[in-house]
Coordinates of C-alpha atoms and ligand atoms in Angstrom, one line a residue:
X1492 CA -28.0 -62.6 -3.2
X1493 CA -28.5 -61.7 0.5
X1494 CA -29.8 -58.4 1.6
X1495 CA -27.6 -55.7 2.9
X1496 CA -28.7 -55.1 6.7
X1497 CA -28.8 -51.6 8.0
X1498 CA -29.4 -50.1 11.5
X1499 CA -30.6 -46.7 12.0
X1500 CA -29.5 -44.4 14.9
X1501 CA -32.7 -42.2 15.5
X1502 CA -36.2 -42.3 14.2
X1503 CA -37.0 -38.5 14.0
X1504 CA -37.5 -36.2 11.2
X1505 CA -34.6 -37.6 8.9
X1506 CA -34.6 -41.3 10.2
X1507 CA -38.2 -41.4 9.4
X1508 CA -38.0 -40.2 6.2
X1509 CA -35.1 -42.6 5.4
X1510 CA -37.1 -45.5 6.6
X1511 CA -39.7 -44.5 4.1
X1512 CA -37.8 -43.7 1.2
X1513 CA -36.0 -46.9 1.6
X1514 CA -39.4 -48.7 1.9
X1515 CA -41.0 -47.0 -0.8
X1516 CA -38.3 -47.3 -3.5
X1517 CA -37.1 -50.7 -2.2
X1518 CA -37.3 -52.2 -5.8
X1519 CA -35.6 -49.3 -7.8
X1520 CA -32.9 -49.0 -5.0
X1521 CA -32.2 -52.6 -5.1
X1522 CA -31.9 -52.5 -9.0
X1523 CA -29.4 -49.9 -8.7
X1524 CA -27.4 -51.0 -5.6
X1525 CA -27.5 -54.6 -7.1
X1526 CA -28.4 -55.9 -3.8
X1527 CA -31.8 -55.3 -1.6
X1528 CA -31.2 -53.0 1.3
X1529 CA -33.4 -53.8 4.7
X1530 CA -33.5 -51.6 7.8
X1531 CA -33.2 -54.3 10.3
X1532 CA -33.1 -52.4 13.6
X1533 CA -33.5 -48.6 14.8
X1534 CA -33.2 -46.8 17.9
X1535 CA -35.2 -44.1 19.1
X1536 CA -35.6 -42.3 22.4
X1537 CA -39.5 -43.3 22.8
X1538 CA -40.1 -46.3 20.8
X1539 CA -44.0 -46.2 21.7
X1540 CA -44.4 -43.0 19.9
X1541 CA -46.4 -43.6 16.4
X1542 CA -44.1 -42.4 13.5
X1543 CA -44.6 -41.2 9.8
X1544 CA -42.9 -44.6 8.6
X1545 CA -43.7 -48.5 9.0
X1546 CA -41.7 -49.9 11.9
X1547 CA -43.4 -53.4 11.6
X1548 CA -40.4 -55.2 10.0
X1549 CA -37.9 -53.0 12.3
X1550 CA -37.1 -54.2 15.5
X1551 CA -36.8 -51.0 17.9
X1552 CA -34.9 -50.3 20.7
X1553 CA -33.9 -47.4 22.9
X1554 CA -30.4 -48.3 23.3
X1555 CA -28.3 -47.1 20.0
X1556 CA -25.3 -49.2 21.0
X1557 CA -27.4 -52.3 20.5
X1558 CA -27.8 -51.1 16.9
X1559 CA -24.0 -50.6 16.6
X1560 CA -23.3 -53.8 18.1
X1561 CA -26.0 -56.0 16.3
X1562 CA -23.8 -58.6 14.4
X1563 CA -25.9 -58.3 11.2
X1564 CA -25.9 -55.0 10.8
X1565 CA -23.3 -53.7 8.2
X1566 CA -24.0 -50.2 7.8
X1567 CA -24.9 -47.8 10.5
X1568 CA -26.6 -44.8 9.7
X1569 CA -26.4 -42.2 12.4
X1570 CA -29.2 -39.6 12.5
X1571 CA -29.3 -38.5 16.1
X1572 CA -27.2 -35.4 15.8
X1573 CA -25.2 -34.0 18.5
X1574 CA -21.5 -34.7 19.1
X1575 CA -21.2 -36.4 22.1
X1576 CA -23.1 -39.9 22.1
X1577 CA -22.9 -39.7 18.2
X1578 CA -19.2 -39.6 18.2
X1579 CA -18.9 -42.5 20.4
X1580 CA -21.3 -44.5 18.7
X1581 CA -19.8 -43.8 15.2
X1582 CA -16.1 -44.5 16.6
X1583 CA -17.6 -47.9 17.9
X1584 CA -19.3 -48.8 14.7
X1585 CA -15.9 -48.3 12.8
X1586 CA -14.0 -50.0 15.4
X1587 CA -16.1 -53.1 14.5
X1588 CA -15.4 -52.6 10.6
X1589 CA -18.7 -51.3 10.0
X1590 CA -19.6 -48.6 7.3
X1591 CA -21.0 -45.5 8.4
X1592 CA -23.6 -42.9 6.8
X1593 CA -24.2 -39.8 8.7
X1594 CA -26.1 -36.6 8.1
X1595 CA -24.3 -35.2 11.2
X1596 CA -22.5 -32.0 9.9
X1597 CA -21.3 -30.7 13.5
X1598 CA -20.1 -34.4 13.9
X1599 CA -17.8 -34.2 10.7
X1600 CA -17.3 -30.6 11.2
X1601 CA -15.8 -31.1 14.6
X1602 CA -14.6 -34.6 14.6
X1603 CA -14.5 -35.5 11.0
X1604 CA -10.3 -35.7 11.1
X1605 CA -10.5 -38.3 13.9
X1606 CA -13.2 -40.2 12.6
X1607 CA -12.1 -40.3 8.9
X1608 CA -8.4 -41.5 10.1
X1609 CA -10.0 -44.3 11.9
X1610 CA -12.3 -45.3 9.3
X1611 CA -9.1 -45.6 6.8
X1612 CA -7.2 -47.5 9.4
X1613 CA -10.2 -49.9 9.4
X1614 CA -10.9 -49.8 5.7
X1615 CA -14.3 -48.8 6.2
X1616 CA -16.3 -45.8 4.8
X1617 CA -18.0 -43.0 6.4
X1618 CA -20.3 -41.1 4.0
X1619 CA -21.7 -37.6 4.7
X1620 CA -23.4 -36.2 1.6
X1621 CA -26.9 -35.5 4.1
X1622 CA -24.5 -33.5 6.2
X1623 CA -24.2 -30.6 3.5
X1624 CA -27.4 -28.9 1.9
X1625 CA -29.7 -31.6 2.5
X1626 CA -30.9 -33.4 -0.7
X1627 CA -28.4 -31.5 -3.2
X1628 CA -25.7 -34.1 -4.2
X1629 CA -23.3 -31.5 -3.6
X1630 CA -20.3 -33.5 -1.8
X1631 CA -20.3 -35.9 -4.7
X1632 CA -20.6 -33.2 -7.2
X1633 CA -17.2 -31.6 -5.7
X1634 CA -15.5 -34.7 -4.8
X1635 CA -16.1 -36.7 -7.9
X1636 CA -17.9 -34.4 -10.4
X1637 CA -15.1 -31.7 -10.6
X1638 CA -12.3 -33.8 -9.5
X1639 CA -10.4 -32.7 -12.6
X1640 CA -10.6 -29.1 -11.4
X1641 CA -8.8 -26.5 -9.3
X1642 CA -11.6 -24.9 -7.7
X1643 CA -11.1 -21.1 -6.8
X1644 CA -14.1 -20.5 -4.8
X1645 CA -17.4 -21.5 -3.7
X1646 CA -20.2 -19.7 -2.3
X1647 CA -23.6 -21.2 -0.8
X1648 CA -26.9 -20.5 0.9
X1649 CA -26.5 -23.5 2.8
X1650 CA -28.8 -23.1 5.6
X1651 CA -32.5 -23.7 5.0
X1652 CA -34.0 -22.2 8.2
X1653 CA -31.9 -18.7 7.7
X1654 CA -32.7 -18.7 4.0
X1655 CA -36.4 -19.3 5.1
X1656 CA -36.4 -16.7 7.7
X1657 CA -34.8 -13.8 5.5
X1658 CA -37.2 -14.6 2.8
X1659 CA -40.4 -14.4 5.0
X1660 CA -39.3 -11.3 6.5
X1661 CA -38.3 -9.5 3.0
X1662 CA -41.3 -10.9 1.1
X1663 CA -44.2 -10.8 3.7
X1664 CA -42.9 -8.5 6.3
X1665 CA -43.1 -11.3 8.9
X1666 CA -41.5 -11.2 12.2
X1667 CA -38.1 -13.3 13.0
X1668 CA -39.5 -15.3 15.8
X1669 CA -42.7 -16.3 14.2
X1670 CA -41.0 -17.5 11.0
X1671 CA -38.4 -19.5 13.2
X1672 CA -41.2 -21.1 14.9
X1673 CA -42.9 -22.2 11.6
X1674 CA -39.2 -23.4 10.5
X1675 CA -39.0 -25.6 13.5
X1676 CA -42.5 -27.0 13.1
X1677 CA -41.6 -28.0 9.4
X1678 CA -38.4 -29.9 10.9
X1679 CA -35.9 -27.6 9.0
X1680 CA -34.4 -26.1 12.3
X1681 CA -31.6 -27.7 14.5
X1682 CA -32.6 -28.9 17.8
X1683 CA -30.8 -25.6 19.1
X1684 CA -32.3 -23.2 16.4
X1685 CA -29.4 -20.8 17.6
X1686 CA -27.2 -23.0 15.1
X1687 CA -29.4 -21.8 12.5
X1688 CA -29.7 -18.2 13.1
X1689 CA -26.1 -17.5 14.3
X1690 CA -24.5 -19.1 11.4
X1691 CA -22.7 -22.3 13.2
X1692 CA -24.7 -24.8 11.2
X1693 CA -23.8 -22.9 8.0
X1694 CA -20.1 -22.9 9.5
X1695 CA -20.1 -26.7 10.2
X1696 CA -21.3 -27.3 6.4
X1697 CA -18.6 -24.6 5.1
X1698 CA -15.8 -26.3 6.8
X1699 CA -16.8 -29.5 5.2
X1700 CA -17.4 -27.9 1.6
X1701 CA -13.7 -26.2 1.8
X1702 CA -11.9 -29.4 3.1
X1703 CA -13.2 -31.2 0.0
X1704 CA -12.9 -28.3 -2.3
X1705 CA -9.4 -27.6 -1.4
X1706 CA -7.7 -30.6 0.0
X1707 CA -7.3 -29.0 3.5
X1708 CA -8.0 -30.7 7.0
X1709 CA -11.5 -29.9 8.5
X1710 CA -11.1 -26.5 10.4
X1711 CA -14.4 -25.6 11.8
X1712 CA -12.7 -23.5 14.5
X1713 CA -11.4 -21.1 12.0
X1714 CA -14.3 -20.3 10.3
X1715 CA -15.8 -16.6 10.8
X1716 CA -19.2 -17.0 11.5
X1717 CA -21.7 -14.0 11.8
X1718 CA -25.5 -14.7 11.9
X1719 CA -28.6 -13.3 10.6
X1720 CA -29.9 -11.5 13.8
X1721 CA -28.5 -8.2 13.1
X1722 CA -30.2 -7.8 9.6
X1723 CA -32.5 -4.9 9.8
X1724 CA -35.5 -4.4 7.4
X1725 CA -34.2 -1.0 6.4
X1726 CA -30.9 -2.5 5.2
X1727 CA -32.9 -5.4 3.1
X1728 CA -35.0 -2.2 1.4
X1729 CA -31.7 0.0 0.8
X1730 CA -30.2 -3.2 -0.7
X1731 CA -33.0 -3.7 -3.1
X1732 CA -33.0 -0.2 -4.1
X1733 CA -29.8 -0.8 -5.3
X1734 CA -30.1 -3.7 -7.1
X1735 CA -28.8 -6.3 -4.5
X1736 CA -30.3 -9.1 -2.3
X1737 CA -29.0 -9.9 1.3
X1738 CA -28.3 -13.7 1.8
X1739 CA -27.0 -15.5 4.2
X1740 CA -23.8 -16.9 2.6
X1741 CA -20.9 -19.5 3.1
X1742 CA -17.8 -18.4 1.5
X1743 CA -14.7 -20.3 0.9
X1744 CA -12.0 -18.8 -1.4
X1745 CA -8.6 -19.6 -2.2
X1746 CA -6.4 -16.7 -2.4
X1747 CA -2.5 -16.2 -2.9
X1748 CA -2.3 -15.5 0.6
X1749 CA -4.3 -18.4 1.8
X1750 CA -8.1 -19.5 2.4
X1751 CA -10.9 -17.5 3.3
X1752 CA -13.7 -19.0 5.1
X1753 CA -16.6 -17.1 6.3
X1754 CA -20.5 -17.2 7.0
X1755 CA -22.1 -13.8 7.0
X1756 CA -25.3 -12.0 5.4
X1757 CA -23.9 -10.8 2.1
X1758 CA -25.3 -8.5 -0.5
X1759 CA -25.4 -10.2 -3.9
X1760 CA -26.4 -8.8 -7.2
X1761 CA -30.4 -9.6 -7.5
X1762 CA -29.8 -10.8 -11.2
X1763 CA -27.5 -13.5 -10.0
X1764 CA -29.5 -16.8 -10.0
X1765 CA -28.2 -17.5 -6.4
X1766 CA -29.8 -14.2 -5.3
X1767 CA -33.4 -15.5 -6.3
X1768 CA -33.0 -18.8 -4.3
X1769 CA -35.8 -18.5 -1.6
X1770 CA -37.2 -20.1 1.2
X1771 CA -35.6 -23.5 2.6
X1772 CA -34.0 -23.9 -0.5
X1773 CA -30.2 -24.1 -0.7
X1774 CA -27.7 -23.4 -3.4
X1775 CA -24.2 -23.6 -3.9
X1776 CA -22.0 -21.8 -6.6
X1777 CA -18.7 -23.3 -7.2
X1778 CA -16.1 -21.6 -9.5
X1779 CA -13.5 -24.2 -10.9
X1780 CA -10.7 -23.4 -13.3
X1781 CA -11.8 -26.0 -16.0
X1782 CA -15.5 -26.0 -16.0
X1783 CA -16.3 -22.4 -15.0
X1784 CA -19.1 -21.4 -12.3
X1785 CA -21.5 -24.5 -11.7
X1786 CA -24.7 -24.1 -9.5
X1787 CA -26.3 -26.7 -7.6
X1788 CA -29.9 -26.0 -6.3
X1789 CA -32.4 -28.2 -4.1
X1790 CA -34.1 -28.5 -0.7
X1791 CA -31.6 -27.7 2.0
X1792 CA -33.6 -29.5 4.9
X1793 CA -36.7 -31.4 5.6
X1794 CA -37.4 -35.3 6.0
X1795 CA -37.3 -36.7 2.5
X1796 CA -34.9 -34.2 1.0
X1797 CA -32.3 -35.2 3.4
X1798 CA -33.3 -38.8 3.2
X1799 CA -32.7 -38.6 -0.7
X1800 CA -29.0 -38.0 0.4
X1801 CA -29.1 -40.5 3.0
X1802 CA -30.0 -43.3 0.7
X1803 CA -27.7 -42.2 -1.6
X1804 CA -25.0 -42.8 0.5
X1805 CA -26.2 -46.1 1.7
X1806 CA -26.4 -47.3 -2.0
X1807 CA -22.8 -45.8 -2.8
X1808 CA -21.4 -48.1 0.5
X1809 CA -23.5 -51.1 -0.8
X1810 CA -21.7 -50.7 -4.2
X1811 CA -18.5 -50.6 -2.6
X1812 CA -18.8 -53.4 0.0
X1813 CA -16.5 -55.8 -2.1
X1814 CA -14.1 -53.0 -3.2
X1815 CA -10.5 -52.6 -2.1
X1816 CA -10.4 -50.0 0.7
X1817 CA -7.2 -48.4 -1.2
X1818 CA -9.8 -47.6 -3.9
X1819 CA -12.5 -45.9 -2.2
X1820 CA -13.0 -42.2 -3.1
X1821 CA -11.2 -40.4 -0.3
X1822 CA -13.7 -39.0 2.4
X1823 CA -12.1 -35.3 2.1
X1824 CA -11.7 -35.7 -1.9
X1825 CA -8.0 -35.8 -1.6
X1826 CA -5.7 -38.7 -0.4
X1827 CA -5.6 -38.7 3.4
X1828 CA -1.7 -38.0 3.1
X1829 CA -1.9 -35.5 0.3
X1830 CA -4.0 -32.8 2.4
X1831 CA -2.3 -29.5 2.8
X1832 CA -2.0 -27.1 5.7
X1833 CA -2.8 -23.9 3.8
X1834 CA -3.2 -20.8 6.1
X1835 CA -6.7 -19.8 6.8
X1836 CA -7.1 -16.0 6.7
X1837 CA -8.4 -14.1 9.7
X1838 CA -11.3 -12.0 8.7
X1839 CA -9.1 -8.8 8.9
X1840 CA -7.1 -10.0 5.8
X1841 CA -10.2 -10.9 3.8
X1842 CA -10.6 -8.7 0.7
X1843 CA -14.5 -8.0 -0.3
X1844 CA -16.6 -5.1 -1.2
X1845 CA -18.9 -3.4 1.5
X1846 CA -22.2 -2.0 2.1
X1847 CA -22.1 0.7 4.8
X1848 CA -25.1 2.6 6.5
X1849 CA -24.6 5.4 8.4
X1850 CA -26.7 7.8 10.2
X1851 CA -25.3 11.4 9.8
X1852 CA -26.4 15.1 10.4
X1853 CA -28.1 16.7 7.6
X1854 CA -25.7 19.6 6.8
X1855 CA -23.1 20.9 4.3
X1856 CA -19.6 19.0 4.2
X1857 CA -20.6 15.7 5.9
X1858 CA -20.4 13.4 2.7
X1859 CA -17.4 15.2 1.8
X1860 CA -15.9 14.6 5.2
X1861 CA -16.9 10.7 5.1
X1862 CA -15.5 10.6 1.4
X1863 CA -12.0 11.8 2.5
X1864 CA -11.7 9.6 5.2
X1865 CA -12.4 6.7 2.7
X1866 CA -9.8 8.3 0.6
X1867 CA -7.3 8.2 3.2
X1868 CA -7.5 4.4 3.2
X1869 CA -7.5 4.3 -0.7
X1870 CA -11.2 2.8 -0.6
X1871 CA -13.1 3.8 -3.5
X1872 CA -17.0 4.5 -3.5
X1873 CA -19.0 2.2 -5.8
X1874 CA -22.4 3.8 -5.1
X1875 CA -23.8 6.3 -2.7
X1876 CA -27.6 6.6 -1.7
X1877 CA -28.9 9.4 0.7
X1878 CA -32.3 9.9 1.8
X1879 CA -34.2 12.9 2.4
X1880 CA -34.6 13.5 6.2
X1881 CA -38.0 12.6 7.6
X1882 CA -40.1 15.7 8.6
X1883 CA -39.1 15.7 12.4
X1884 CA -35.6 14.9 11.9
X1885 CA -32.3 16.5 11.5
X1886 CA -30.3 13.4 10.4
X1887 CA -30.4 11.1 7.5
X1888 CA -29.3 7.7 6.5
X1889 CA -26.3 7.4 4.1
X1890 CA -25.7 4.2 2.6
X1891 CA -22.3 3.5 0.6
X1892 CA -21.2 0.6 -1.4
X1893 CA -17.4 0.5 -1.7
X1894 CA -15.2 -1.5 -4.0
X1895 CA -13.0 -4.2 -2.9
X1896 CA -10.8 -3.6 0.0
X1897 CA -9.0 -5.3 2.6
X1898 CA -11.4 -5.7 5.8
X1899 CA -8.7 -4.2 8.1
X1900 CA -8.4 -1.1 6.1
X1901 CA -11.9 -0.7 5.9
X1902 CA -12.5 -1.2 9.7
X1903 CA -9.7 1.6 10.2
X1904 CA -11.7 4.0 7.7
X1905 CA -14.9 3.1 9.8
X1906 CA -13.4 4.0 13.1
X1907 CA -12.5 7.3 11.8
X1908 CA -16.0 8.2 10.2
X1909 CA -17.4 7.0 13.6
X1910 CA -15.5 9.4 15.4
X1911 CA -16.8 12.4 13.4
X1912 CA -19.3 14.7 15.4
X1913 CA -21.7 14.5 12.3
X1914 CA -22.0 10.7 12.4
X1915 CA -24.2 9.3 14.8
X1916 CA -23.9 6.0 16.5
X1917 CA -22.1 3.1 14.8
X1918 CA -22.0 2.3 11.1
X1919 CA -23.8 -0.7 9.7
X1920 CA -21.5 -2.9 7.8
X1921 CA -22.6 -5.6 5.4
X1922 CA -20.1 -7.6 3.1
X1923 CA -21.1 -7.5 -0.7
X1924 CA -19.8 -10.2 -3.3
X1925 CA -20.6 -9.7 -7.0
X1926 CA -19.9 -13.5 -7.3
X1927 CA -18.3 -13.1 -10.9
Ligands
HSE837 N1 -31.1 -26.8 10.2 C1 -30.7 -27.3 8.9 C2 -31.1 -26.2 7.9 C3 -31.1 -28.3 8.6 O1 -31.9 -25.1 8.3 O2 -30.3 -25.8 6.8 C4 -30.1 -29.1 7.4 O3 -29.4 -29.4 7.6

């Protein structure tokens, strides 16, 4: 049987990795797919640059549209990133009846609803396993493996760069900027690394996971997003003293009020497996009604881990080339006409526990005042830690862990606490999840 012809858009870190994996494992991949898969052409900004992959048999061009419009190309693999040119290329490929594989989480999170509608009209597949958690087959796991379940919640470390930074800061006391530079050099970080540290990349991925978990349209703009830039070393240390680790989590939870979609630094008990996921590794914990909790772990970024997911998608498409489009696995796990418009809750309506750090005068009655103001909002204290003052200081840090409370009520209590004369500056607030 004739080989399936693939066109690659982008020959950077992931593009090069994909070409390498397809070439190195060509025989095994053909045995699995039932047909040989051949990269016939690829676009790159600079085609004269030497690459980490063999391009002898690949026609190179600087014009990505040439790849999309090449009549022999059946599957277009989009690895250029961004949401402008990438959108144009993907829509053009679909219009021509070509299948698309993409690692572009921003593109899917922002334009997925439109892209999937067009793909359904044309009966083609748009596969995006590599868009979330690099090499971990999390889309397949949720969309197919857990298809018999109602998913209650999921929580994931879904940005490798952020996790690498937090881990190096905690374990080696390294400076933020220095670790970020290393993450960029290793090819983990986004073209704009603020996407990693401010949580935007994780929010893109969370929007995708929530859609396939709950059968809701993609709603990136409703994800509450807080980055890791304000995580202070002292909070990491106090959290550890209390038996917690701080991780940058993406959390999607279905409640009777609606759906919570949030990305923020989170204290989690150190005994949870996910609390021990370090470096560039990603992990997603999914709680579902029939199976209970399941945990998916692996490399969340990097050339070949991401290529592993891209190639798996290409093979999936090859296996379905002759199937009836009506019977393809739906893009967002649920049939397109069965998505629901469940409310996405604002962050003030979210219910979670909290870590608070206050800087207070070292004098009688201060803790009593704080406890009373929390009690006024019916907020129960779960744990309390007060440090002795440093020799030359009259103020001490007080760390409080609360029980679960609606964020609006906690914010009201914090406002009254900050108004006390004995409380200096503003409170540090970090959300806490037990992930039970
Ligand atoms: N910048 C992303 C990360 C790459 O660090 O996780 C994988 O999506």
